[in-house]
Short mmCIF file of C-alpha atoms and ligand atoms in Angstrom, two decimals:
data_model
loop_
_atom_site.label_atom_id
_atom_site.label_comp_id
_atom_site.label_asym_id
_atom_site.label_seq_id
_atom_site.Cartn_x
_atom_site.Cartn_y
_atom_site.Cartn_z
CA UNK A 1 308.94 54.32 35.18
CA UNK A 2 308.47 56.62 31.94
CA UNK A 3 311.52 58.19 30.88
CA UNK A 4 312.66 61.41 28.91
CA UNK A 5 309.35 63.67 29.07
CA UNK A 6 311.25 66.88 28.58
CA UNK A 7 310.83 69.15 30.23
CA UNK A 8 308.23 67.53 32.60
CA UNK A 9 310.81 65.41 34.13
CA UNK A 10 312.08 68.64 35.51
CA UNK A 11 308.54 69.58 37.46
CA UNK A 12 309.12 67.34 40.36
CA UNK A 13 312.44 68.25 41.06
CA UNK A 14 312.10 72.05 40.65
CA UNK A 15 308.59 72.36 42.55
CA UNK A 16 310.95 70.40 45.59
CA UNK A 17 313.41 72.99 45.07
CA UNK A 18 311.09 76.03 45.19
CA UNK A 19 309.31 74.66 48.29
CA UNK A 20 312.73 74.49 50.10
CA UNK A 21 314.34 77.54 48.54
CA UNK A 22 311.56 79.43 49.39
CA UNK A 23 311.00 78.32 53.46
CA UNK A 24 315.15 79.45 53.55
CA UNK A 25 314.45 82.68 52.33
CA UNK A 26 311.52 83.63 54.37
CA UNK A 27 313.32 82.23 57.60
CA UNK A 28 316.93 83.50 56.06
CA UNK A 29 318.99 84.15 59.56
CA UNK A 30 320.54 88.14 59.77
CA UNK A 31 324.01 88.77 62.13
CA UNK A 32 324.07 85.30 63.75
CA UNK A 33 327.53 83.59 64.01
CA UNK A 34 328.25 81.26 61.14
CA UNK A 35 327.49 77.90 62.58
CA UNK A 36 324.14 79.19 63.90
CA UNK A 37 323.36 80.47 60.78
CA UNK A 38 323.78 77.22 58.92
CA UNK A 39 322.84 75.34 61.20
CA UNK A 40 319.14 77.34 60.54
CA UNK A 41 319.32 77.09 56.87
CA UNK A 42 319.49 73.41 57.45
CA UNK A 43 317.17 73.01 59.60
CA UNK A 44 314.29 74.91 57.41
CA UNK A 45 315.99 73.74 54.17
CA UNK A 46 315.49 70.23 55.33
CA UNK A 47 311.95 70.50 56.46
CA UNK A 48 311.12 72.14 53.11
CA UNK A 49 312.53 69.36 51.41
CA UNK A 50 310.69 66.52 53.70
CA UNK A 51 307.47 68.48 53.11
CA UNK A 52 308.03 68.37 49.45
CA UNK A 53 308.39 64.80 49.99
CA UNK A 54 305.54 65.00 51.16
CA UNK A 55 303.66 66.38 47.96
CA UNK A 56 305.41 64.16 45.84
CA UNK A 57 303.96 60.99 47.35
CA UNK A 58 300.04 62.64 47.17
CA UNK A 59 297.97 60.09 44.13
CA UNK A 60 295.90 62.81 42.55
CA UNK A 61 295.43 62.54 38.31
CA UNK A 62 296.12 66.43 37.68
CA UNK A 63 298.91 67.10 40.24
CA UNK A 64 300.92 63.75 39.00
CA UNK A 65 300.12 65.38 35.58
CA UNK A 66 301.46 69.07 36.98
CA UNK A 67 304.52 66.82 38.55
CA UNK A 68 305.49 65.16 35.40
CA UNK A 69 304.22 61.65 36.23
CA UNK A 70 303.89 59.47 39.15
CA UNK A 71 306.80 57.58 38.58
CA UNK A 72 309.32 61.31 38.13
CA UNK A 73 307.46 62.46 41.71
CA UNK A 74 308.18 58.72 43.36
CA UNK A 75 311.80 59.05 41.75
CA UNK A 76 311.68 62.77 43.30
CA UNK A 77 310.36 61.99 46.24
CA UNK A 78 312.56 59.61 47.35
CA UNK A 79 315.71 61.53 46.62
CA UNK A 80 313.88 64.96 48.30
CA UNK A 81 313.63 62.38 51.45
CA UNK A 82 317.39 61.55 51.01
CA UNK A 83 318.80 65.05 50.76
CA UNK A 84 316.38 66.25 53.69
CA UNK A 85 317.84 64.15 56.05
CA UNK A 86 321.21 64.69 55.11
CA UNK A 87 320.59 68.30 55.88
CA UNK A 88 318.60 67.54 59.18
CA UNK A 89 321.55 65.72 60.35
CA UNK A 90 323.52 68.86 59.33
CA UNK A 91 321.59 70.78 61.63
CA UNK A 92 322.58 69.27 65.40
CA UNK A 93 326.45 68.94 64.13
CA UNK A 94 326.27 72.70 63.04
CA UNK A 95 324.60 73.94 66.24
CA UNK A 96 327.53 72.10 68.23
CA UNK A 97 329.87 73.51 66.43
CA UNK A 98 328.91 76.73 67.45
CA UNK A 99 328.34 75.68 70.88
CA UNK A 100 332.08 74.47 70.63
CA UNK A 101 333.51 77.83 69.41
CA UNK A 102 332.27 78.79 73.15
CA UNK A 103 333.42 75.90 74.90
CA UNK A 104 334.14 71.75 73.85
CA UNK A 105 331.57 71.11 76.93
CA UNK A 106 328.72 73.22 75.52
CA UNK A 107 329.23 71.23 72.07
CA UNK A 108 328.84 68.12 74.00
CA UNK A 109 324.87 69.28 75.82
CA UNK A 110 323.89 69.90 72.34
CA UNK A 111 324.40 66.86 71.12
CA UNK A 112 323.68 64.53 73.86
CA UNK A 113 319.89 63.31 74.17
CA UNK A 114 319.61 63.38 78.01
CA UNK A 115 321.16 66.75 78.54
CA UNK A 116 317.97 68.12 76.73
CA UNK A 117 314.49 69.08 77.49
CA UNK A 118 311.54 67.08 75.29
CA UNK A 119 311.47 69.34 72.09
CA UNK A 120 314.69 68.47 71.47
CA UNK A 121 313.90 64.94 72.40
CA UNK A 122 311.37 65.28 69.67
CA UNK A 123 313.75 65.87 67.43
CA UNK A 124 316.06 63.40 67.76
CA UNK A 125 313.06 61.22 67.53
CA UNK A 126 312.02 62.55 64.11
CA UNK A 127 315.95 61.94 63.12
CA UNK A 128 315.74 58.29 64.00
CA UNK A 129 312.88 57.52 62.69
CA UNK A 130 313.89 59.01 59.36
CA UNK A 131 316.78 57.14 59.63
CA UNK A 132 314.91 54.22 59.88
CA UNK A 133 312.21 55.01 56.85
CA UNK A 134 315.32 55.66 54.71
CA UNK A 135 317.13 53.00 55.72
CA UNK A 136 314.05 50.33 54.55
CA UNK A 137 313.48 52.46 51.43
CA UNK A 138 316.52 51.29 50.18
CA UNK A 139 315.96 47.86 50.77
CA UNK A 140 314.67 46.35 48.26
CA UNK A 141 314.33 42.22 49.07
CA UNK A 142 312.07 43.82 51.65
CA UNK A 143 308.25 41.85 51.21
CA UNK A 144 306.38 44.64 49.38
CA UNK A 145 303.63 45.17 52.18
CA UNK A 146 306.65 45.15 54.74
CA UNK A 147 308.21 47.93 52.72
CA UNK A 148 304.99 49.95 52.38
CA UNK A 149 304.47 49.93 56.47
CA UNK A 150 308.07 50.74 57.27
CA UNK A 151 308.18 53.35 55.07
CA UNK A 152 305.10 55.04 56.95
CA UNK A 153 307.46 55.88 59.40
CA UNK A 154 309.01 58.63 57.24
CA UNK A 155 305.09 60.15 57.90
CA UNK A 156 305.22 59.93 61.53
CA UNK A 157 309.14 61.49 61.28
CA UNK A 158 308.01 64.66 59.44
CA UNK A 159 305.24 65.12 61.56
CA UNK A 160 307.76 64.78 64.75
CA UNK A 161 310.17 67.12 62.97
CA UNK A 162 307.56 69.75 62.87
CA UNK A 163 306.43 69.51 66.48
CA UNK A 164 310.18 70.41 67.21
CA UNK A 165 310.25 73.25 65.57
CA UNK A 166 306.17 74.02 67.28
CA UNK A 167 308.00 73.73 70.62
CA UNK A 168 310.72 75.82 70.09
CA UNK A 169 309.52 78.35 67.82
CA UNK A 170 305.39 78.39 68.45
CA UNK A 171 303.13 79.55 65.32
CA UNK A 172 305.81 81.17 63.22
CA UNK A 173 304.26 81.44 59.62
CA UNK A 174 306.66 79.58 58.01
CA UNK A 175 306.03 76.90 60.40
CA UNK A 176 302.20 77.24 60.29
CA UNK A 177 302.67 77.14 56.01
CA UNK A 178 304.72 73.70 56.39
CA UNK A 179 302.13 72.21 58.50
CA UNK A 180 299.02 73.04 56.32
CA UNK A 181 300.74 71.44 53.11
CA UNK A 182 302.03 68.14 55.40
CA UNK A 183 298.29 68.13 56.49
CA UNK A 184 296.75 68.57 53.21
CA UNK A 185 299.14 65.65 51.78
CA UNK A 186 298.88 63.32 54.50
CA UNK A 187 295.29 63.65 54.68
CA UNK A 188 294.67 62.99 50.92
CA UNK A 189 297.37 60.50 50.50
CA UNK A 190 295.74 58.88 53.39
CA UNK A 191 291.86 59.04 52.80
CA UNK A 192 291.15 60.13 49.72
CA UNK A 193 294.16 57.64 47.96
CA UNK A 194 294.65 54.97 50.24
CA UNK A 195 291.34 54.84 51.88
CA UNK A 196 289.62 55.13 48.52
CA UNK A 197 287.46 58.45 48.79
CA UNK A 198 288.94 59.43 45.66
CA UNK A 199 288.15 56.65 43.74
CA UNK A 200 285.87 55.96 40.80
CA UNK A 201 283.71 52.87 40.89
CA UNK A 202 283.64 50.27 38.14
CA UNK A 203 282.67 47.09 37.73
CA UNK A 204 283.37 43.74 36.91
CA UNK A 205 281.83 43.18 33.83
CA UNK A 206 283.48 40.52 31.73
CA UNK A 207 286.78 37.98 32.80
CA UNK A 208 288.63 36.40 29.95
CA UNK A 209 291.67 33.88 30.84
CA UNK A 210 294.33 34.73 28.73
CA UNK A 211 297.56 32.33 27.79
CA UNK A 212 300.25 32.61 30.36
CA UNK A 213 298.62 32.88 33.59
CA UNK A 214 296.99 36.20 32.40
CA UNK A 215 293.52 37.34 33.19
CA UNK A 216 291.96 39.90 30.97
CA UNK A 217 289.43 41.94 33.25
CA UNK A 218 286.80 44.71 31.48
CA UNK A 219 286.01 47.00 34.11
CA UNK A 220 283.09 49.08 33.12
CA UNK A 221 281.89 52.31 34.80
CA UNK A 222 278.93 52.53 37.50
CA UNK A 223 279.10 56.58 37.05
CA UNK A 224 281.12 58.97 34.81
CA UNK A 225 283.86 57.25 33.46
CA UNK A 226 287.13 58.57 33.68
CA UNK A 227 289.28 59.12 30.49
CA UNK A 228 292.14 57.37 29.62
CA UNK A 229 295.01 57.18 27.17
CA UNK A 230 296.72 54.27 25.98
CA UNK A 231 299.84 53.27 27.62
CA UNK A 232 298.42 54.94 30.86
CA UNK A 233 298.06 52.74 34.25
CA UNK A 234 294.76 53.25 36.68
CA UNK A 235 295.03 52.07 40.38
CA UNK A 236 292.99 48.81 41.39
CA UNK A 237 291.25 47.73 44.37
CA UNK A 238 289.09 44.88 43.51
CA UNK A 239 286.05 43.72 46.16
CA UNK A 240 284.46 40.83 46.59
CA UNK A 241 282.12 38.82 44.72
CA UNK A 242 280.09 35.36 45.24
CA UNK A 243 282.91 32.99 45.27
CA UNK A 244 285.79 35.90 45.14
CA UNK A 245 287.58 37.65 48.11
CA UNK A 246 289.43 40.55 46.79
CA UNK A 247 292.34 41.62 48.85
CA UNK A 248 291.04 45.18 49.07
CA UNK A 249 294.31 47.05 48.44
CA UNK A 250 295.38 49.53 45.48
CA UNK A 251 297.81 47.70 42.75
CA UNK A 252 298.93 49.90 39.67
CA UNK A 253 297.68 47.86 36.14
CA UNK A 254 298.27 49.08 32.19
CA UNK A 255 294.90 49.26 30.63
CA UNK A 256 294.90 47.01 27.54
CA UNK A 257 291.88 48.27 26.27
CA UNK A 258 289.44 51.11 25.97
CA UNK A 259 285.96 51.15 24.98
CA UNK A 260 283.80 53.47 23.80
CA UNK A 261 281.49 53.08 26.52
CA UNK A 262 283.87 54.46 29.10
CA UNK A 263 285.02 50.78 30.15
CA UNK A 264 288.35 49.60 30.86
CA UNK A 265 290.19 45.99 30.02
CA UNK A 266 293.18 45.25 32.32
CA UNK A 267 295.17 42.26 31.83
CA UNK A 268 297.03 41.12 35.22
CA UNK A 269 299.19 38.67 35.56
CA UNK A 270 299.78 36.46 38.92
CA UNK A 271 303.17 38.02 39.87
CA UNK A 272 302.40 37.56 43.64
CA UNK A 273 299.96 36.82 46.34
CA UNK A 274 296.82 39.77 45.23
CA UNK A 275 297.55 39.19 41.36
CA UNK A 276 297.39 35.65 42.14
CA UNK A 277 293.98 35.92 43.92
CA UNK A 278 292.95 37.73 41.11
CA UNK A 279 293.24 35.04 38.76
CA UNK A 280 289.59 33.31 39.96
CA UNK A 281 288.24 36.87 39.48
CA UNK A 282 284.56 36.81 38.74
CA UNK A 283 282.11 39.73 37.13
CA UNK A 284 279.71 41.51 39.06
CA UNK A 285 282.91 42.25 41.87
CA UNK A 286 282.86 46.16 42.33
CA UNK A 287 285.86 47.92 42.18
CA UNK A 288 287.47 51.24 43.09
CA UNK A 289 290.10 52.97 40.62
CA UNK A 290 291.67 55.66 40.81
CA UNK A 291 293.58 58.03 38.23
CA UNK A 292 294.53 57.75 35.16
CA UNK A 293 298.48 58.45 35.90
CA UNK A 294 301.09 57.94 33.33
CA UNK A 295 302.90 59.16 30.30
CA UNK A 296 304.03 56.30 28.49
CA UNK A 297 302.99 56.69 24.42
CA UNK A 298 301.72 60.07 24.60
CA UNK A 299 304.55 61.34 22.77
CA UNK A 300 303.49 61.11 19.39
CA UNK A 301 305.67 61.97 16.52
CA UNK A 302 305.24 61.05 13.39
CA UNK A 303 308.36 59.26 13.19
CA UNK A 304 308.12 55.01 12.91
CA UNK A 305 308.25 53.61 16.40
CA UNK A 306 309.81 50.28 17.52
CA UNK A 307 307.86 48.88 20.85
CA UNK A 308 309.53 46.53 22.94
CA UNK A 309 307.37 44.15 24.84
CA UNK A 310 308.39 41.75 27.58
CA UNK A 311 305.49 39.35 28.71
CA UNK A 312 303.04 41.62 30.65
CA UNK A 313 304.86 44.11 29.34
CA UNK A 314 302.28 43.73 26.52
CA UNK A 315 299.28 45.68 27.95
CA UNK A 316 300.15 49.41 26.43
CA UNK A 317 300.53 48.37 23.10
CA UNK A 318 297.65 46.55 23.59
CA UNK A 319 295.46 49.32 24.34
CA UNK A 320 297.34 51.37 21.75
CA UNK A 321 296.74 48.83 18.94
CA UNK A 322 293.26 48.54 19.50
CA UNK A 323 292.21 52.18 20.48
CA UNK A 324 293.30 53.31 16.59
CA UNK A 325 295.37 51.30 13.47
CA UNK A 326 298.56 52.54 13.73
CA UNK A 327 299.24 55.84 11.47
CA UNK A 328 302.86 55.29 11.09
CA UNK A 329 305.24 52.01 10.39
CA UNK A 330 305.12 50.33 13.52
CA UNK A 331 307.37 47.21 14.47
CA UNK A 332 306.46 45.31 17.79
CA UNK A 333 308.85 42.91 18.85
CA UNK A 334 307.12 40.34 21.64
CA UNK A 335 309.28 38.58 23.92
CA UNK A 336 308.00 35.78 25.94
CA UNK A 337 308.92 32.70 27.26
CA UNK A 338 307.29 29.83 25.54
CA UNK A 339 304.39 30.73 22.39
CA UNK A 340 301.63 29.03 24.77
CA UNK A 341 302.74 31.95 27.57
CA UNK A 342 302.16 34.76 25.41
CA UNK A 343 298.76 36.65 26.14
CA UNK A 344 297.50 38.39 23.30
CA UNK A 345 299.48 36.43 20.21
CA UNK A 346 296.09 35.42 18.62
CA UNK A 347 295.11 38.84 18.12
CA UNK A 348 298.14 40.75 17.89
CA UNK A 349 299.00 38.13 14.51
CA UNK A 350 295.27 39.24 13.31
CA UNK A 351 296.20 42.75 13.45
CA UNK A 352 299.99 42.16 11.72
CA UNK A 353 297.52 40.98 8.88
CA UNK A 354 295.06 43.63 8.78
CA UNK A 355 297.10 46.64 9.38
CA UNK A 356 299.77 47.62 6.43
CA UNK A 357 301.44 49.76 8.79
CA UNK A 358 301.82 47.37 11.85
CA UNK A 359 304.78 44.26 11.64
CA UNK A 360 305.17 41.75 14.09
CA UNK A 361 307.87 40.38 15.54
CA UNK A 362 308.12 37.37 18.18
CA UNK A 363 310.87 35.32 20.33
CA UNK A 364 310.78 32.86 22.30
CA UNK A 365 313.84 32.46 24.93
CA UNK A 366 312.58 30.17 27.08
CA UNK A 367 315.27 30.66 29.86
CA UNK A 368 317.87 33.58 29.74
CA UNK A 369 317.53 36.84 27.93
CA UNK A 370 316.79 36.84 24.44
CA UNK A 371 319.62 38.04 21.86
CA UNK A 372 318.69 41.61 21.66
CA UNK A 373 321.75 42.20 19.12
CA UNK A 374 320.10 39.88 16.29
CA UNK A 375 316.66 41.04 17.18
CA UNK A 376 317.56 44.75 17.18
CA UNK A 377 319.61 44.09 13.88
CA UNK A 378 316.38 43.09 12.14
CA UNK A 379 314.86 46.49 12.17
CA UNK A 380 315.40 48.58 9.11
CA UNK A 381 316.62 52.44 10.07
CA UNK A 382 316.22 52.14 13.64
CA UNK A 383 317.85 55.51 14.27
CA UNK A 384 314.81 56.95 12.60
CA UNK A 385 312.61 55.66 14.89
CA UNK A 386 311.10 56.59 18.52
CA UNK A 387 311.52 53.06 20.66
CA UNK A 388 309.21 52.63 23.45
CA UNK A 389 310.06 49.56 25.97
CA UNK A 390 307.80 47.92 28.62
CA UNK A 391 308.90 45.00 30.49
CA UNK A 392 310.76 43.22 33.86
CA UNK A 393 313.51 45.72 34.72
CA UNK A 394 316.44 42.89 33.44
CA UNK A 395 315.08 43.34 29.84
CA UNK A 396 314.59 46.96 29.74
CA UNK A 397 318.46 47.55 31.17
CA UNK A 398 320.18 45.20 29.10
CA UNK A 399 318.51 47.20 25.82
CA UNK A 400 319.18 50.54 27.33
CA UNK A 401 322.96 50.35 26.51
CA UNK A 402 322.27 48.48 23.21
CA UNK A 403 320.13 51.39 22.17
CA UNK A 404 322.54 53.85 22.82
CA UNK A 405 325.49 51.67 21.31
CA UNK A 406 323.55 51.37 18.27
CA UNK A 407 322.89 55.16 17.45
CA UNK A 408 318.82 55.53 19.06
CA UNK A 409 319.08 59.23 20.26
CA UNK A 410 318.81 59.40 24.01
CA UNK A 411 315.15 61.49 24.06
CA UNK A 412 313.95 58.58 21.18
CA UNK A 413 313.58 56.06 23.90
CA UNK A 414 311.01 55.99 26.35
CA UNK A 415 310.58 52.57 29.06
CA UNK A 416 308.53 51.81 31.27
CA UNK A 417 308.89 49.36 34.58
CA UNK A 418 306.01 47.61 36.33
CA UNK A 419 307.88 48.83 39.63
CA UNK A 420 307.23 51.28 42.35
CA UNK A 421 309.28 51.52 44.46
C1 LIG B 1 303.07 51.46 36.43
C2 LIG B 1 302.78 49.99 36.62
C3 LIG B 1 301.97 49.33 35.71
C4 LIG B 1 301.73 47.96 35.86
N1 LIG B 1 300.93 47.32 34.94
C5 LIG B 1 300.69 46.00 35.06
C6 LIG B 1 299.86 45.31 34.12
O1 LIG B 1 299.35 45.87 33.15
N2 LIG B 1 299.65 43.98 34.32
C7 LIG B 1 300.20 43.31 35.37
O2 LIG B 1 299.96 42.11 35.51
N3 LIG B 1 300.99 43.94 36.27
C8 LIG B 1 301.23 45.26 36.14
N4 LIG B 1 302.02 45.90 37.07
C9 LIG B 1 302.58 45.12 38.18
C10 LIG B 1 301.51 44.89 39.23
O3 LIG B 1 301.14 46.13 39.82
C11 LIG B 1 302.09 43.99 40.34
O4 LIG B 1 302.36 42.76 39.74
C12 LIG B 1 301.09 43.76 41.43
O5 LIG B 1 300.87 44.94 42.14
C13 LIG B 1 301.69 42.69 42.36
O6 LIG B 1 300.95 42.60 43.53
P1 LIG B 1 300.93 41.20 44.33
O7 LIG B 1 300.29 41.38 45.64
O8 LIG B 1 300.33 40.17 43.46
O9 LIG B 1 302.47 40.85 44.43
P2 LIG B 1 303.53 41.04 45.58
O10 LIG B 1 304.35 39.79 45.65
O11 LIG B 1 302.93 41.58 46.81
O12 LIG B 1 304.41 42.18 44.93
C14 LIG B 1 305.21 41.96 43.81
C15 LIG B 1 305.77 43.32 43.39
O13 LIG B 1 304.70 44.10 42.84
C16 LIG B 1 304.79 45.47 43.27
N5 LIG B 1 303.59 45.80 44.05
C17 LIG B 1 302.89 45.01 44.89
N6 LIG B 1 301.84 45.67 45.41
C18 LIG B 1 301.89 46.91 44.89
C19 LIG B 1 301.09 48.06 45.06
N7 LIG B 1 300.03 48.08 45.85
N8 LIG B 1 301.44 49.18 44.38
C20 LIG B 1 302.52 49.20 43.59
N9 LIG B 1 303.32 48.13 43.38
C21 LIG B 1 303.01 47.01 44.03
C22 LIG B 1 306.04 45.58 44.11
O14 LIG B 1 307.14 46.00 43.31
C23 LIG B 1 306.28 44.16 44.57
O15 LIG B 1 307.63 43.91 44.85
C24 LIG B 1 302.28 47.26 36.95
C25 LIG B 1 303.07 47.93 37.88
C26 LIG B 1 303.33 49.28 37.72
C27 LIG B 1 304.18 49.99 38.73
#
């Protein structure tokens, strides 16, 4: 997650808001009672907001650029999903409300399934199985893949939640508006992102085994090449080779490196059961990648910068260092576990050499979290500088507060977490 883009941390948010603002004005309710009423603006507020959450889940380079980054429209698009439901469960408790300014009984038919005829049965349908999406969204011990197919139920949900309003309402244009878009980003989150049509092939060109279970891979383009920043991610999906069986799915990597020809290094390390696999990776495996997505070190002041680096947590900086020398004092401070873990040192200590501008700093802390205090206390007018972090979420949150504490102005730091979800 990239933080503190002003204002394009706002995009997300605001393009959920307009959606929703804007399907409650067209289908605005005139002289109906009160509970009616709200229980309409709910109803179409919510289903704005689930169809934004829609959007905000679509993998596509210039809308994630329009949205302010993948990781602001995941951030988005999970709390769009929240406040939907909240309002979709607004809508039966509002409708028997009015039912009860009649009579308690009529109250009671609205909100009892089997009193109803199927669209409302739909409906309550889409409400528990939003419930259910939500509820796994949260949970976050959840196996990765488990969590991924679980939360495909917040798909089938929305799509549900629009039937019930087909079978009540029929073609009414704010319907038929909220169906196109849920089409148009189910269908391209679906086949052109998940099922690859989107994708750019590389491939497998070089394989270099890095220190610390790290494998360094250059992918290098088959047709155009797609441009890249450092301190941008592309999304994976690795084939097979001779020997190698990729697993076949999409898995967000850093670039480390990028060459002139168009080709891209990534350096993965075996975190879990695909990054594992990858580690016998061999060239000549083809490989569709999609993107780039990310705004980590594009702002570029020219202020010093401190970068923060926790083990893999390398791979930016490593693409930044060796794209250009750096143009401003630049401090890195590398933390890893043991010396012999830490990918990159060789070369990273070459470059501390080379480049006037570019200092080095290392530590070692085995088990445990390093002592940030001492290690922050080494840097010479840190205020003055913008701090960019990368690294497992415990590192980046214990700095966070130290950052602050020390004086670092709240839009000088920028992080970034290998996590999605
Ligand atoms: C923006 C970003 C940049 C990253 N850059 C690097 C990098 O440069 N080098 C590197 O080694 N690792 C990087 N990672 C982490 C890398 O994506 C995961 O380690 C890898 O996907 C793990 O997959 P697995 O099957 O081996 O592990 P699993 O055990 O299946 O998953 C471990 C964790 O990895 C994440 N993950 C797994 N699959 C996916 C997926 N398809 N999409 C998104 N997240 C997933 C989940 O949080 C999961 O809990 C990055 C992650 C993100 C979000």
């Amino acid at each position: 997650m990239t933080a503190h883009l002003y204002p394009r941390r706002f995009a997300a948010p605001f393009a959920a808001l307009i959606l929703a603002f804007a399907v409650v004005w067209w289908a605005f309710p005139e002289q109906m009672p009160f509970w009616r009423s709200l229980a309409i603006v709910t109803a179409w507020g919510g289903s704005g907001l689930l169809v934004a959450n829609l959007v905000l889940m679509v993998r596509e380079p210039h809308i994630a650029r329009l949205l302010g980054g993948l990781e602001s429209m995941y951030r988005w698009h999970h709390r769009s999903g929240m406040i939907a439901y909240l309002l979709l469960l607004c809508h039966p408790l509002a409708l028997a409300l009015n039912g009860w300014v009649e009579a308690p009984q009529l109250a009671w038919q609205t909100l009892v399934p089997w009193a109803q005829s199927w669209p409302l049965w739909l409906g309550w349908a889409a409400l528990v199985l939003l419930m259910f999406g939500l509820a796994t969204t949260f949970a976050v011990r959840l196996p990765y893949r488990r969590w991924r197919a679980f939360h495909f139920a917040l798909g089938l949900g929305v799509l549900l939640a629009l039937a019930h309003v087909y079978a009540l309402l029929g073609g009414a244009d704010t319907l038929l508006l909220l169906i196109v878009v849920t089409g148009v980003a189910l269908g391209w989150r679906l086949i052109a992102s998940d099922l690859g049509m989107a994708s750019h092939p590389y491939r497998v060109t070089q394989v270099v085994h890095q220190a610390g279970g790290m494998v360094e891979a250059l992918l290098s383009p088959c047709a155009a090449p797609i441009t890249v920043a450092p301190g941008q991610f592309v999304l994976v999906a690795f084939g097979d080779g001779q020997a190698y069986r990729g697993c076949g799915e999409y898995h967000p990597f850093t670039v480390s490196g990028i060459e002139a020809d168009g080709g891209l290094r990534v350096g993965i390390k075996a975190l879990g059961t695909c990054s594992q696999r990858l580690q016998s990776l061999e060239p000549e495996v083809l490989v569709r990648l999609q993107g780039p997505f990310g705004t980590f070190l594009s702002d570029s002041p020219s202020v010093p910068q401190l970068w923060i680096a926790g083990g893999v947590g390398i791979t930016p900086f490593m693409a930044a260092l060796r794209a250009y020398a750096c143009i401003r004092p630049t401090t890195l401070i590398y933390l890893f576990r043991k010396e012999t873990d830490a990918a990159f040192l060789d070369e990273l200590t070459a470059l501390a050499t080379t480049d006037p501008q570019f200092e080095l700093l290392t530590d070692a802390s085995d088990k445990g979290l390093p002592d940030f205090p001492e290690l922050l206390g080494k840097i010479g007018h840190i205020t003055a500088r913008e701090v960019s972090i990368c690294g497992p979420i415990p590192m980046v949150e214990a700095l966070l507060p130290l950052l602050r504490e020390i004086g670092v102005a709240e839009e000088s730091i920028h992080f970034e977490k290998f996590d999605f979800r």
